[in-house]
Amino acid sequence: MSEDVASLPPPVHYVSKAPFDPYAVEADADPTVGHASQLKLTWWRFRRHRLALVSGILLLIAYCTVAIVEFLAPYNVHTRNVDRIYAPPQQVHFFHEGSFVGPFVYGRTMELDMETLRRVYSEKKNEVQRLRFFCRGDSYRFWGFIDGNVHLACPAEGGDMFLLGTDRLGRDVLSRILYGARVSLTIGLLGVMTSFVLGIVIGGLAGYWGGWFDLAVQRITEVLHSIPSIPLWLAMAAIMPADWSPLFVYLGITFILGLLDWTGLARAVRSKLLALREEDYVLAAQMMGAGSARIIGRHLIPGFMSHLIASATLTIPGMILGETTLSFLGLGLRPPITSWGVLLTEARTVNVIALYPWLLFPVVPVIVIILAFNFLGDGLRDAADPYN
Amino acid sequence: MIRYILWRVAMMIPTLIMISMLVFTIIELPPGDFFESYVEELKAMGEKADMQEIEDLKARYGFDQPAPLRYLDWVAGFVQGDFGYSFEYRMPVADVVGDRVWLTVLVSTVTIIVTWLIAFPIGIYSATHKYSWGDYGLTLLGLIGIAVPNFILALIMMYFANIWFGISIGHLMDQDFLGQPMSWAKAKSILEHIWIPVIIIGTAGTAGMVRRVRANLLDELHKQYVMTARAKGLHPFRLLIKYPLRMSLNFFISDIGSILPTIISGAEITAVVLSLETTGPMLIRALQNQDMYLAGSFLMFLAILTVIGVLVSDIALAILDPRIRLQGGHTK
Amino acid sequence: AEVVDPDPLKTRVAEGVLPPLAERLPKVPRVVPLDGTDGGVAGRHGGTVKMLIASQRDIRYMPINGYSRLIGFDRHFNFHPDLLERYEVEGERIFTFHLRPGHRWSDGSPFTTEDFRYVWEDMFHDKELHKGGIPTVLRVKGKEPVFEVIDEVTVRYSWEDPNPDFLAELASPVATRLMLPAAYLKQFHHKYQTPERLAALIEQQRVDDWVSLHQKMSRTARPENPDLPTLDPWRATTLPPAGQFVFERNAYFHRVDGNGLQLPYIDHVVLNVGSGDLVAAKAASGESDLQFTNIDFADYTFLKSAEKRGAIKVSLWKRIQGSRVALIPNLNCTDLIWRQTMRDVRVRRALSLAINRDEINKAVFFGLGSPSANAVLPDSPLFRPEYRDAWAEFDPDRANALLDEAGLLRDGKYGLRYLSDGRPCKLIIETTAETTFDTDVLELVTDHWRRIGFRIFTHVSHRELFRQRITSGETVLALSPGLDNGVPTADMSPRELAPTNNDQIQWPLWGLHQLSGGGEGRPPEIPEAQELLDLFHQWREADTLEEREVIWHRMLSIFTQQVFTIGIVNAVPQPIVRANRLRNLPSEGLYGFDPTSYLGVYMPDTFWLEGGA
Amino acid sequence: MVVGADLLSVEKLSVSFPLLRGSVEAVRSLSMTIRPGRVTALVGESGSGKSALGRAIMGIETPSARVSGRAVFHDPAGDGPVDLIALPRDGRQIRNIRGNRIGMIFQEPMTSFSAVHTIGNQIEEVLRIHTVLSPRERRARSEEMLGLVGFDKPDHVFNMYPFELSGGMRQRAMIAMALVGRPSLLIADEPTTALDVTIQAQILKLLKDMQVRLGMAVLLITHDLGVVASMADEVVVMYRGEVMEAGSVGDIFLNAQHPYTKGLMAAVPTFEMARHERLKPLREIRVDTAGLLGSCARPVVEEDDVLLSVRNVSKIFRPKHSSGFFAKPSPPIRAVNDVSFDIKRGETLGLVGESGCGKTTLSKILMRGVRADAGAVVYNGADEPIDVLSAEGENLRHLRSSIQMVFQDPVSSLSPRMTVRGIISEPLEIHDKGDSAERIELVRRLLHAVGLPSSAGGRYPHSFSGGQRQRIGIARALALGPGLVICDEPVSALDVSVQAQVLNLMKDLKAELCLTYLFISHNLAVVNYMADRVAVMYAGRIVEIAPCDIIMNQAVHPYTRKLIAAVPAPDLDCRIDFNLAGESSTIARRAWKRHFLDEGDPDNLAHVDLGNGHWVLARRGVDAKDLRV
Ligand SMILES: Nc1ncnc2c1ncn2[C@@H]1O[C@H](COP(=O)(O)OP(=O)(O)OP(=O)(O)O)[C@@H](O)[C@H]1O
Ligand SMILES: Nc1ncnc2c1ncn2[C@@H]1O[C@H](COP(=O)(O)OP(=O)(O)OP(=O)(O)O)[C@@H](O)[C@H]1O
Ligand SMILES: [Mg+2]
Ligand SMILES: [Mg+2]
């Protein structure tokens, strides 16, 4: 021992005077936490994530409205107004000449400009058209069997209310967006779900089992992966029975594509599991006698959850807008079926961008939904992350 | 490892045979053939086709033979480096593809590199600054890029690029340079044009990559080995790159298999909208017209690249994470 | 103004590369007066015209627009010798053609009757090159004409039976080639070339045999071989594949303007390949000097708004189809009940009456089209208002009455009608939906027909599938453009009105029967169709114009009264974009393929650029 | 340097971790000092905040933790005192201190390494950051350090990946990493838990040397009072985040005042204890085993009733190499070499041996976690014998429910994304035992039995201390009431008191449920307390196997003897003689008699029966008498 170290004064002997009870229980945490199931814990954590909660609620609302679009939309999806073609959005006012009137729009006149072949709309500042609520308007057949004609809001008698403008046949863009949600928010989900389930299961087994199974799966993946989606779409559209409705054909294509689309995810899952399966906790689970399904589902996949959630949220735009690509190839959904993708496909020309930009409005709900899914995903991720 | 690679290369042969059958089937699936659709298209334009020549062509390319024979013919040619004949262009496939491949490679590589260059830093930033304004802002921007269909983005950008900067709409270079040999002026013109497709094709990919990098990185940031590395006094950035980032690259590496073919095929739809002189539009046209040897050979070429890509990705995976045993089965 | 250079190629003449103008022109060039009649004025040489095409294939527009034919239409659809100096016709049977002495191909080689002989003997009658013998259009009742070379500049084709179509065929947009540059092509022909050299050429061009070599090198519909000499105003200089095709003036072109300037005025035509969807946008930004393809009426407002920026002018021409879109019932469909229903003229009339053409015109065509049955346009000498208005007014009540009469009963006021076997009247309309018009019109029609108790569904398919389904009888009703040629003269064949071809949607099988000479398909099974066919045969036999006119009117009357096709709107506008400086493109015109050959009859070689190059 | 100045003075340091509801106060306003060149031992119960304190000083506590107070570091080579807590996180200043001036040995070496980088790379990195040495010098320094911590072939180890090393080897690599930067303060968090006593002695000697040579101060966090007695100058006793007692070694060992300290001292198992004597933990926890885990299947324990018989098991590993796939492979490692033994029903077989000698590999082979290259394992638990290595279907299921394992590395053997409740009840779910209410109840009781609060059920494994995680592993292994439990270092991370508690529990269960244990441990006192028979392993082979008493008192094999000699005792009077015990076994081996050496051919050796179930690995045909001398 060196000199200066040895010459240090001895430390004081300190003894705590505080009362000592070896049996004192740790009062550090709420005991209910100990009994709560993992799902419940996750939910508790999720609730603390404000944005995710709001997003979740938003999505819930969105999916609920899908059920009652007939009531919410001021017009029917196909209601045309030949005198109101390409009408720009109308503004809702509350005050007319300084006095409160309640929500109303000004009446409009349309003139044809025969030189440029444009329809010119001008507001009539003296014609106040008060909006009506819970009112009778276009009649519809709710969910295909209940007749009705009550709408949340309608234009004044004889007036019009095109809050987001009209399209080339004088149809109300707002109503079409509302109706479009029905298809957009539901159908594509099928394909995504199919491909996710397959991707996780097949990729999971391949990654976990390895060996010949992995080999076979990898070869199949390669084969499927080698066929780009476009030729597949084309081929598929060609073999779909001609008397299927376009909705059904689209459904069929999404489903089949879902069946074929799992390869990317499967590879990602497999690669990750190839690494994860070497972890000790997997060995531990094996030694407890856990089956493959349990090990993959309970031990391995959770470790890859963040990626899966991110991937899922990223495929959602694809699912909502999938038909836009398809319609580019002359497939996909078509009018009279209305979806956001169809609406955007119709807005696919420079004309719209230059002259009728309001027809691009369906992009907004798409963005909102995607953001909502994304933040929801973030929240779920965080709730499932033990380190959080 | 070498044994594994050799063995995998051998495995490619049956795979490719299967793929070739599938490709052939897919091209054959739509009813009719090139000639029918050609005649139809002419008819639609009010024209009539030289039926004589078409009959001749049909006979010459074996369209009177059953499909399996044609398949064998095609495959045999393919193996010998004869990729067949394009009916639409009326010349050998190899000539048709020609230059387009290089332009496609250029656009795709630039796009991919730009995507990575943007996505990785942002992804890392978002993961390390979770829920900061930067994270939210960049997420928002990226998701908007995903949410707006590419073709609309393309149209909007082209329209305004034309109105504001006077850049001609679409294409990879000024039209005057088309078909001209490479020159400085041409290169400059390409550089002036390439940013639009790069942005359009890149947005969605970048945003996707950012989100994935972020998600994977977040999982790694709390691991014990990160703490160990910090205890060594490693610079946080170097630390991030060396440890958690590398660990989180697994997903990225596993995707290499699909990067190779995209370099050659490019983003088809966007290329169509922007009328880029790349292979994508050519492929789509070939498919729609059932120009089957052109489409088939091209698809086959992509398939070969995919298969190679998958092998590369597997090897890279094993290098990335030495724990990975590619050959071993699991223990029970 | 500057002095106009009389020969744009004078530098090359000076270099000795080209002979002087006098030696390049035929002894008797075709003089296009350009004296202000028809609005054309004499112009000056120079400049490049850029155009946009959607695919490489579209370079086929060049020979169509160039429109140098042996005999061509003028813009009033009279025949006019063009490449020929003159021609004689005897009883629609014997056709004698006189070439212009001194006329040369674009490579300077003489254009003589040898070029006709080569095609006739060495191509049409070469067993390897043309396995099927001469093209069918050259046969009348299956018989070939007699071909004679009278002298260096005179050839004759004589048939036993009248061939009234022959001149129109020669004047058509894609005319049968009776002559090709023999001097050039002989090097690819086994008769004139040594096998070794041929083998080398085959190798070099990467084709399989001399037949494909010859075919490849002699293709004219698409000018893909820049070496192939041509008689067109512009000759190709680009070898495909390419993104840009440059066409250069033909130094030996046979037309001159009133001032003696050799046409064309324009030095170069450049075609740029791009996405069809972008053409409108690019045209608006001035990237095209002359654009008529891949733009449609829907783009007009946008294009017009771009006019303000000064580079372009947009004019509206009139499309010559009998109907922009028509609903065509398939009288040969396999579904027995539907077939019977559709063969009932009352049903067809009712369906036609139920369409609110005015609304469609207003909503989709800005009121600029003309609501009409599928019939000829007022621009045709054969036009009569009763054809246009036949069953084309909007009268749902009468329609309902007709349907009731036809036994299609309905339940309730707005309910569905039922077929005789109790099935509801639900119809699938087949369409290729190439434009938004199609979908829009369908949407409106769906609505209109709902009021007469029909439910409409749309099925979109690819063109070839569309055809196939029609031919196989799976389709009951299809949406397709009406008559191709809405501005016929009595000289033009009325074949579109009779069952003559299997691509006629209303009666593919009857058409096939006629086309195949009775071998396939079925003869017309309703008297009216049979009558149309008989009238068509009569037309072919008719010697005089008056006779033909009478037959035409009979046919038009039957065709429209029977409502074999349900026309909606015709004479709809087609925007044509041109650079501000481009002269001589009429601001009004008829737009179509046959017989106008797009711009062909308006002679693009007379277009010129103000301000020069 | 100011004489008497503290190297590190911790003032009112608090660390707390927020939980979903409530929070854990890991360190509560704690003050202590570390003096330069001294070894300060920090002892305390498992979960009392020792590691948290260490991490807080380094400034590497997880971001979610709340740290307050001061930790003033007065670096003799630096320029004045700095408050480590106040420094910006990951700023330049603190980075300069980390790894360079303060080194840290983490408690869980198994998971502290990045799995995808080689050991060498990770050790050398410290030098790369803090020195300007050339790559070659760095490699030389790293290999030298690896040699010092007891690796025979440092150059091989340099290129190996962490998962190719045994637990103890990783711990040594960790130590090498902490020491290679020559810090002035070393925070050593349980540095020797995974090491056998001989290597432990070697490491302690190394620490001592460095302390003397470099004036390095050590904060030695440990629960092994023997180590404390041998190493420490000063001792701080911690309990639930607070200091109970602090003073010089002498003060604490000879004059303990606080009841907690006294309790700790009393809980240590010693060689002198009788077989049946219970350990005296600080708090006795009575576990209600009845009806909980099923009852004893076969109460009568017969002689020669073999539960598990292992015959000629071998395992060879072929290491991976980082230097590309064209490099020539390094020699294969014979981890387990022709091992045969039996475990009798109801007994506890202790397995001891040098770090890296193949104990874990062997135990994993028994569980079929690792595929053996050769040999047979037969389990006689069911109605008929089951061949463990090839069982399928129902037999395999039976095996899985009746053989359980406590992993050496508690961290990595617990699914990071499952709550403790999920982890412990998982075997029950797999084998479909009980309904969900019963499972919850069972989990609660098990947690209680291993001394964890029931709220722990809702937390994730990473939020526990090393010892707590180990206890979770034990609870999981016991949940099914298996026939055979293989315990790989089950109590290495536990302080003496909790260790006593857990060992008592295991003994109780054994008695009540007729459990059979294969008990792997480095702590010979514990083995002595638990085991009926002991097998000693060396370099992949079992060199000696005998009833516990014989091994402890009449061992024959030189390796066994050396092991026993190296055991540190919690007694200031019999500190370890580092010079003797600290010599590496390869060197010590040179002094072995030639009876025990194979001289290049493993077939030269065979098991020699010395009677009373005492077998020893020696030359074929050697006389037993020669061996005993
Ligand atoms: N990340 C964390 N989140 C929540 N609680 C934690 C976390 N890390 C540690 N704890 C808790 O803090 C307390 C102190 O832990 P620490 O690791 O410092 O204990 P220790 O004294 O090192 O015990 P051992 O001897 O068992 O290693 C324990 O009760 C533990 O459960
Ligand atoms: N996956 C592996 N790959 C290569 N070598 C391995 C692997 N696992 C273990 N080894 C080697 O096998 C030998 C035995 O390791 P094992 O883990 O069985 O030792 P141990 O007796 O448990 O040691 P400790 O007491 O340190 O835990 C070691 O030399 C180790 O390096
Ligand atoms: Mg600890
Ligand atoms: Mg071990």
PDB file of N, CA and C in Angstrom, chain D residues 60 62 100 153 156 178 193 198 203 258 330 359 362 402 427 452 467 493 590 606 616:
ATOM      1  N   ILE D  60     -25.384   7.009 -15.587  1.00  0.00           N
ATOM      2  CA  ILE D  60     -25.919   6.212 -16.688  1.00  0.00           C
ATOM      3  C   ILE D  60     -27.225   5.542 -16.296  1.00  0.00           C
ATOM      4  N   THR D  62     -31.140   4.872 -16.146  1.00  0.00           N
ATOM      5  CA  THR D  62     -32.099   5.055 -17.236  1.00  0.00           C
ATOM      6  C   THR D  62     -32.712   6.449 -17.173  1.00  0.00           C
ATOM      7  N   ASN D 100     -12.806   6.093 -18.285  1.00  0.00           N
ATOM      8  CA  ASN D 100     -11.425   6.546 -18.197  1.00  0.00           C
ATOM      9  C   ASN D 100     -11.012   6.734 -16.741  1.00  0.00           C
ATOM     10  N   LYS D 153      -6.117 -18.185 -23.490  1.00  0.00           N
ATOM     11  CA  LYS D 153      -5.750 -17.790 -24.849  1.00  0.00           C
ATOM     12  C   LYS D 153      -6.411 -16.460 -25.176  1.00  0.00           C
ATOM     13  N   HIS D 156      -7.537 -15.697 -28.744  1.00  0.00           N
ATOM     14  CA  HIS D 156      -8.769 -16.337 -29.195  1.00  0.00           C
ATOM     15  C   HIS D 156      -9.981 -15.629 -28.673  1.00  0.00           C
ATOM     16  N   ALA D 178     -13.453  -3.020 -17.756  1.00  0.00           N
ATOM     17  CA  ALA D 178     -13.460  -1.924 -16.789  1.00  0.00           C
ATOM     18  C   ALA D 178     -12.043  -1.514 -16.415  1.00  0.00           C
ATOM     19  N   THR D 193     -19.372 -12.861  -8.846  1.00  0.00           N
ATOM     20  CA  THR D 193     -20.466 -13.800  -8.556  1.00  0.00           C
ATOM     21  C   THR D 193     -20.435 -15.039  -9.413  1.00  0.00           C
ATOM     22  N   THR D 198     -11.317 -20.230  -7.209  1.00  0.00           N
ATOM     23  CA  THR D 198      -9.908 -20.006  -7.581  1.00  0.00           C
ATOM     24  C   THR D 198      -9.778 -18.795  -8.474  1.00  0.00           C
ATOM     25  N   ILE D 203      -8.925 -12.915  -9.528  1.00  0.00           N
ATOM     26  CA  ILE D 203      -9.441 -11.585  -9.884  1.00  0.00           C
ATOM     27  C   ILE D 203      -9.240 -10.619  -8.729  1.00  0.00           C
ATOM     28  N   HIS D 258     -25.322  -2.393  14.353  1.00  0.00           N
ATOM     29  CA  HIS D 258     -26.700  -2.334  13.873  1.00  0.00           C
ATOM     30  C   HIS D 258     -27.279  -3.741  13.769  1.00  0.00           C
ATOM     31  N   SER D 330     -10.972 -21.226 -35.743  1.00  0.00           N
ATOM     32  CA  SER D 330     -10.155 -21.511 -34.564  1.00  0.00           C
ATOM     33  C   SER D 330     -10.531 -22.895 -34.042  1.00  0.00           C
ATOM     34  N   LYS D 359     -20.152 -26.552 -17.107  1.00  0.00           N
ATOM     35  CA  LYS D 359     -21.283 -26.897 -16.234  1.00  0.00           C
ATOM     36  C   LYS D 359     -22.606 -26.493 -16.871  1.00  0.00           C
ATOM     37  N   LEU D 362     -23.424 -28.611 -19.818  1.00  0.00           N
ATOM     38  CA  LEU D 362     -23.890 -29.926 -19.391  1.00  0.00           C
ATOM     39  C   LEU D 362     -25.344 -29.855 -18.948  1.00  0.00           C
ATOM     40  N   SER D 402     -41.459 -31.990 -15.822  1.00  0.00           N
ATOM     41  CA  SER D 402     -40.863 -32.523 -14.607  1.00  0.00           C
ATOM     42  C   SER D 402     -39.392 -32.176 -14.419  1.00  0.00           C
ATOM     43  N   PRO D 427     -45.336 -21.455 -16.998  1.00  0.00           N
ATOM     44  CA  PRO D 427     -45.294 -22.925 -17.000  1.00  0.00           C
ATOM     45  C   PRO D 427     -46.631 -23.522 -16.611  1.00  0.00           C
ATOM     46  N   LEU D 452     -40.387 -11.360  -2.583  1.00  0.00           N
ATOM     47  CA  LEU D 452     -40.709 -10.196  -3.408  1.00  0.00           C
ATOM     48  C   LEU D 452     -42.120  -9.731  -3.082  1.00  0.00           C
ATOM     49  N   GLY D 467     -30.527  -9.467  -7.930  1.00  0.00           N
ATOM     50  CA  GLY D 467     -30.961 -10.538  -7.043  1.00  0.00           C
ATOM     51  C   GLY D 467     -32.446 -10.803  -7.166  1.00  0.00           C
ATOM     52  N   ALA D 493     -26.453 -14.143  -6.999  1.00  0.00           N
ATOM     53  CA  ALA D 493     -26.638 -12.698  -6.913  1.00  0.00           C
ATOM     54  C   ALA D 493     -27.351 -12.297  -5.635  1.00  0.00           C
ATOM     55  N   ARG D 590       0.510 -27.474 -13.587  1.00  0.00           N
ATOM     56  CA  ARG D 590       1.864 -28.012 -13.776  1.00  0.00           C
ATOM     57  C   ARG D 590       2.355 -28.751 -12.546  1.00  0.00           C
ATOM     58  N   ALA D 606      -9.254 -42.389 -16.597  1.00  0.00           N
ATOM     59  CA  ALA D 606     -10.528 -43.076 -16.364  1.00  0.00           C
ATOM     60  C   ALA D 606     -10.937 -42.823 -14.930  1.00  0.00           C
ATOM     61  N   VAL D 616     -12.689 -40.765  -8.790  1.00  0.00           N
ATOM     62  CA  VAL D 616     -11.830 -39.665  -9.196  1.00  0.00           C
ATOM     63  C   VAL D 616     -11.239 -39.990 -10.567  1.00  0.00           C
TER      64      VAL D 616
END
